[in-house]
Tab-separated table of C-alpha atoms in Angstrom:
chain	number	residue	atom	x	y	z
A	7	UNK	CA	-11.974	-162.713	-103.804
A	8	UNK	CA	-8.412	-162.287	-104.134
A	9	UNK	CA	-9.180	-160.481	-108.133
A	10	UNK	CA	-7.129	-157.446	-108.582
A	11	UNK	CA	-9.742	-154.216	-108.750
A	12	UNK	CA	-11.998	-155.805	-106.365
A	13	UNK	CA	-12.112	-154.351	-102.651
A	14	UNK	CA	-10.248	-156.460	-99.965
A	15	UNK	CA	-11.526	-157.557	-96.841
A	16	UNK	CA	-9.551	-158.534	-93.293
A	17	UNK	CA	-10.488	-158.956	-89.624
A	18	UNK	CA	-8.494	-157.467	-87.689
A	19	UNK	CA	-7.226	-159.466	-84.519
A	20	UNK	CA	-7.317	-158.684	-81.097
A	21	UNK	CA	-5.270	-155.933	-80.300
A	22	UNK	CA	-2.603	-155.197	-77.255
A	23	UNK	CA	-0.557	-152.299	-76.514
A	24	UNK	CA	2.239	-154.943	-76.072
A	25	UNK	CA	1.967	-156.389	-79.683
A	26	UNK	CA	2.382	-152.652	-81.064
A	27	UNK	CA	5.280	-151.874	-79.028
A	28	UNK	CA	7.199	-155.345	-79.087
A	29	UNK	CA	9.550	-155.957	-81.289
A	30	UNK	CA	8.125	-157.740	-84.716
A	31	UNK	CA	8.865	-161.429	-84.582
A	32	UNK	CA	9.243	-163.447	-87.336
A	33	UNK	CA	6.534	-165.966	-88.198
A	34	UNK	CA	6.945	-168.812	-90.429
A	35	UNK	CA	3.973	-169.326	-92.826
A	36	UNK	CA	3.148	-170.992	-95.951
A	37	UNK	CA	3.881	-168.796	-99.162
A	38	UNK	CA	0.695	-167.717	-101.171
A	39	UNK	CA	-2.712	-166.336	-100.601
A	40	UNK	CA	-4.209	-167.117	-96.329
A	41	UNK	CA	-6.773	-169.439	-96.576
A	42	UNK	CA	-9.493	-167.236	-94.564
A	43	UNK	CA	-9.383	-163.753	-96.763
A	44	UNK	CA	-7.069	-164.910	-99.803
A	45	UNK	CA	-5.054	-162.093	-99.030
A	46	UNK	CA	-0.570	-162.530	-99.006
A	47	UNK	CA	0.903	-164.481	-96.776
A	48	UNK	CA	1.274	-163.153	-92.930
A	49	UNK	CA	4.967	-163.065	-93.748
A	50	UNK	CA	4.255	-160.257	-96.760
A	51	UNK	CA	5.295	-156.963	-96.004
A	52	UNK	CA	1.802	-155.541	-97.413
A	53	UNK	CA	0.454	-158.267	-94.890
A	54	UNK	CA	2.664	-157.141	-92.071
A	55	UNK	CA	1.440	-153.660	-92.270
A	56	UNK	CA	-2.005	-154.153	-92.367
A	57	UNK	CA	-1.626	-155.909	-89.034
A	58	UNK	CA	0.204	-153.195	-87.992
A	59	UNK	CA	-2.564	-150.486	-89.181
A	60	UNK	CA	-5.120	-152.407	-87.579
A	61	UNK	CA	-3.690	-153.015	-84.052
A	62	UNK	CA	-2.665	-149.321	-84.293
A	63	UNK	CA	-6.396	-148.322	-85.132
A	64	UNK	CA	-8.062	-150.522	-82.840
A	65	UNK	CA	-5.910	-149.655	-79.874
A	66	UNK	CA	-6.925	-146.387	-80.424
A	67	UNK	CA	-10.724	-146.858	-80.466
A	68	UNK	CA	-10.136	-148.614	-77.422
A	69	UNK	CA	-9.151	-145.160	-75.981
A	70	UNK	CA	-11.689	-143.296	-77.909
A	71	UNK	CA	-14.321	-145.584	-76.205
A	72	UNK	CA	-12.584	-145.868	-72.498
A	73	UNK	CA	-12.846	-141.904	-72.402
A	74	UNK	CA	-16.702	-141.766	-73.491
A	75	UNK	CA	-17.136	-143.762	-71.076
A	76	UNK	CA	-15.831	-141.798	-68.302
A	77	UNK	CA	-12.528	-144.206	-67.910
A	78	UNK	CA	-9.252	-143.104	-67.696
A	79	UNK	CA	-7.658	-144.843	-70.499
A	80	UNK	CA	-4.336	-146.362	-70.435
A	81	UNK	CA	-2.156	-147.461	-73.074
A	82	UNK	CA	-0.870	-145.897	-76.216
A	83	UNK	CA	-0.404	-142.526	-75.239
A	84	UNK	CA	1.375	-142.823	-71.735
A	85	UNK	CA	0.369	-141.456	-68.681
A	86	UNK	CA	-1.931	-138.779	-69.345
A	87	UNK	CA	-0.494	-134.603	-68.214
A	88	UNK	CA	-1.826	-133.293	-64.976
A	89	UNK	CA	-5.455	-132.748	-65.804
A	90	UNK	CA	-6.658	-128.768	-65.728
A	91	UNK	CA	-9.342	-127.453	-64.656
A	92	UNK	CA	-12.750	-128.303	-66.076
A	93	UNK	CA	-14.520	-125.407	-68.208
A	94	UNK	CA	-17.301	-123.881	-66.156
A	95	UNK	CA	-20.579	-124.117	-67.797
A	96	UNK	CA	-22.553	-121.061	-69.071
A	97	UNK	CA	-24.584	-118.883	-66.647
A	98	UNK	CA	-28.180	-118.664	-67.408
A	99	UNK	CA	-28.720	-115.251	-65.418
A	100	UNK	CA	-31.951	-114.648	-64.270
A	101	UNK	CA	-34.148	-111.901	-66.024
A	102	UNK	CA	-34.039	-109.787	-62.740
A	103	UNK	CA	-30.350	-110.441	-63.209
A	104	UNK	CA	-29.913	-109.481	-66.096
A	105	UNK	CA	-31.820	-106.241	-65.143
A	106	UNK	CA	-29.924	-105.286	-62.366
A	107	UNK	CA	-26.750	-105.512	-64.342
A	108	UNK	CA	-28.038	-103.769	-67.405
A	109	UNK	CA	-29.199	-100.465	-65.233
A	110	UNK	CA	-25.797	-100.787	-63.482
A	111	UNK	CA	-24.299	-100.601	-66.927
A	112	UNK	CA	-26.169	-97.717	-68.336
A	113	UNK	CA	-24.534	-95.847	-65.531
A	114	UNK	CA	-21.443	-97.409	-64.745
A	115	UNK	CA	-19.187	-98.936	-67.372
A	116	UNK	CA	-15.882	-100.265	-65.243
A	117	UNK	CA	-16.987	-101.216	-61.266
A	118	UNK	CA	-14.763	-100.584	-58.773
A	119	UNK	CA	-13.899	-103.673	-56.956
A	120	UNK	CA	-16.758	-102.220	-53.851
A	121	UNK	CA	-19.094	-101.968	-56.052
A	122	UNK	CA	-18.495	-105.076	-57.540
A	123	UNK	CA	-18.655	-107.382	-54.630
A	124	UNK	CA	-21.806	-105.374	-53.418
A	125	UNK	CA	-23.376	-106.075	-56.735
A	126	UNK	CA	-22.764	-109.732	-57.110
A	127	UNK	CA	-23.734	-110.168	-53.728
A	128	UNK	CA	-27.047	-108.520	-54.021
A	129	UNK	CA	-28.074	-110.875	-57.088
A	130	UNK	CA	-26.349	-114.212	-55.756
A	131	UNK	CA	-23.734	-114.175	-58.231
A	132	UNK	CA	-19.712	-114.403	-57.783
A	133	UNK	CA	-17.158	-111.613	-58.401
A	134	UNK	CA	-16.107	-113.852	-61.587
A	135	UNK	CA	-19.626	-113.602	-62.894
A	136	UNK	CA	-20.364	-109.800	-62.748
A	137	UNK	CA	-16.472	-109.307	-64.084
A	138	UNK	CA	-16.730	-111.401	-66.985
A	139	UNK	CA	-20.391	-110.307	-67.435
A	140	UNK	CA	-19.027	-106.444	-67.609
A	141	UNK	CA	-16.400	-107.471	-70.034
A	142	UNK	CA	-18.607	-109.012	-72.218
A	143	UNK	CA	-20.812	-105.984	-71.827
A	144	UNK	CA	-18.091	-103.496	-72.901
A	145	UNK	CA	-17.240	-105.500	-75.996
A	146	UNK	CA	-20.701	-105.879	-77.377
A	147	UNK	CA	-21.334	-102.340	-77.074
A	148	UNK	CA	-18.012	-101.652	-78.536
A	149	UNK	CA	-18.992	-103.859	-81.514
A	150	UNK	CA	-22.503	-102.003	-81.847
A	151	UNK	CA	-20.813	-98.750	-82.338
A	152	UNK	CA	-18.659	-99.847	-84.869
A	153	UNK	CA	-21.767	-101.461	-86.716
A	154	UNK	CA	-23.520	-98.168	-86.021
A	155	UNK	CA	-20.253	-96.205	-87.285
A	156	UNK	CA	-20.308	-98.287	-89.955
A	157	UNK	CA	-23.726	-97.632	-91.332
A	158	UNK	CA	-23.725	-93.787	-91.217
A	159	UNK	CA	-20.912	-94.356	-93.427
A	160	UNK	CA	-22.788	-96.039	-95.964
A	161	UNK	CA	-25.472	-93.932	-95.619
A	162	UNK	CA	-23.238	-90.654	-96.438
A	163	UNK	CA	-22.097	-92.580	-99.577
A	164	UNK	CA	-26.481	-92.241	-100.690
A	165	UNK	CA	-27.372	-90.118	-103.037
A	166	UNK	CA	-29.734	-87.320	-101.641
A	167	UNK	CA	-32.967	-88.517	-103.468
A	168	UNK	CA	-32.411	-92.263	-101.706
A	169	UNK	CA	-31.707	-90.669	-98.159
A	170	UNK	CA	-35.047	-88.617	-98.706
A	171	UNK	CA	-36.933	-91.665	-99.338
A	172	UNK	CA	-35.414	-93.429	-96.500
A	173	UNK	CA	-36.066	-90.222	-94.566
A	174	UNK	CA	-40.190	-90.522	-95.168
A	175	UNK	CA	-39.881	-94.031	-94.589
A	176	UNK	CA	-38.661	-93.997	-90.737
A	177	UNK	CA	-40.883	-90.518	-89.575
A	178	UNK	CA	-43.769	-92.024	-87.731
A	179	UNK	CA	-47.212	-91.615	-88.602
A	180	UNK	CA	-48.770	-88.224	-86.581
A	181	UNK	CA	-52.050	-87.380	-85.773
A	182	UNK	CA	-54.337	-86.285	-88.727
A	183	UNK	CA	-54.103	-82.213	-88.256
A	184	UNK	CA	-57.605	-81.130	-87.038
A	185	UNK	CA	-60.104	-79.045	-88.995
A	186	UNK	CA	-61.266	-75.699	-87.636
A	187	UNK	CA	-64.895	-77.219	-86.397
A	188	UNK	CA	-63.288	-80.016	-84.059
A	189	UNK	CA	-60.817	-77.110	-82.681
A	190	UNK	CA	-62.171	-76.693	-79.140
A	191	UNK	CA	-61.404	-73.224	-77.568
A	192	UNK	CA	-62.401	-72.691	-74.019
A	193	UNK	CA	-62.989	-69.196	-73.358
């Protein structure tokens, strides 16, 4: 299948970090198409390269499938940087948690370090929890204002007619005034 147009096909061999890194030696092969793939001749520059490519490629799935495993892969990349720290996973607070630190909130927006420790101690979390709960606190409500900001603004831009109508729409239903009969006086 060696047709110009048509797709070509190779195997690539096996692969070592050594063959990569070495220096290219010089092989001695017959001139004209290989007899397994009708490709150039290993000697061929185009031929060359594709070994190349594919020792490069398959090296690094090597890696790729070393680290999904849980190995520490060795090889192409040298000796891997000091490792940091591992990302802790999300807290799922509890909903008498999530309570506690909502009321504290309502009241208290910044906790003094005190009241800090006394809070995370009293719903089993760490000082690193309630902090970065707080912060995360202060910046949603900060974004909810600036929603809120943002649509009294657009409603100023109404005409008076549409803010009327929107006005009837979100007045709640009263009770149905009474008639004089049902009006009980107690004398």
């Amino acid at each position: 299948s060696g047709e110009p147009g048509e797709p070509r096909s190779w195997e690539p061999g096996p692969a070592l970090i050594e063959d990569i890194l070495s220096k290219p030696s010089v092989r001695k092969a017959p001139a004209g198409p290989s007899p397994r793939s009708g490709m150039p001749a290993p000697s061929s520059p185009l031929c060359a390269l594709e070994e190349l490519a594919s020792k490069t490629f398959q090296g690094l799935e090597v890696n790729v499938l070393q680290a999904a495993e849980g190995r520490d892969p060795l090889g192409a990349f040298g000796p891997r940087p000091a490792s940091r720290k591992r990302r802790k996973s999300r807290t799922a607070f509890t909903n008498q948690q999530l309570y506690a630190l909502e009321k504290r909130f309502l009241f208290q927006k910044y906790l003094a370090p005190a009241d800090r420790d006394h809070l995370a101690q009293q719903l089993g979390l760490s000082n690193a929890q309630v902090i970065t709960w707080f912060q995360n606190r202060r910046a949603k409500l900060k974004r909810d204002l600036e929603e809120m900001k943002a649509d009294v603004e657009s409603l100023k831009k109404l005409p008076p007619a549409a803010l009327e109508s929107l006005a009837g729409l979100a007045e709640p239903p009263g009770p149905e005034p009474c008639s004089e009969e049902e009006i009980e006086v107690d004398d």
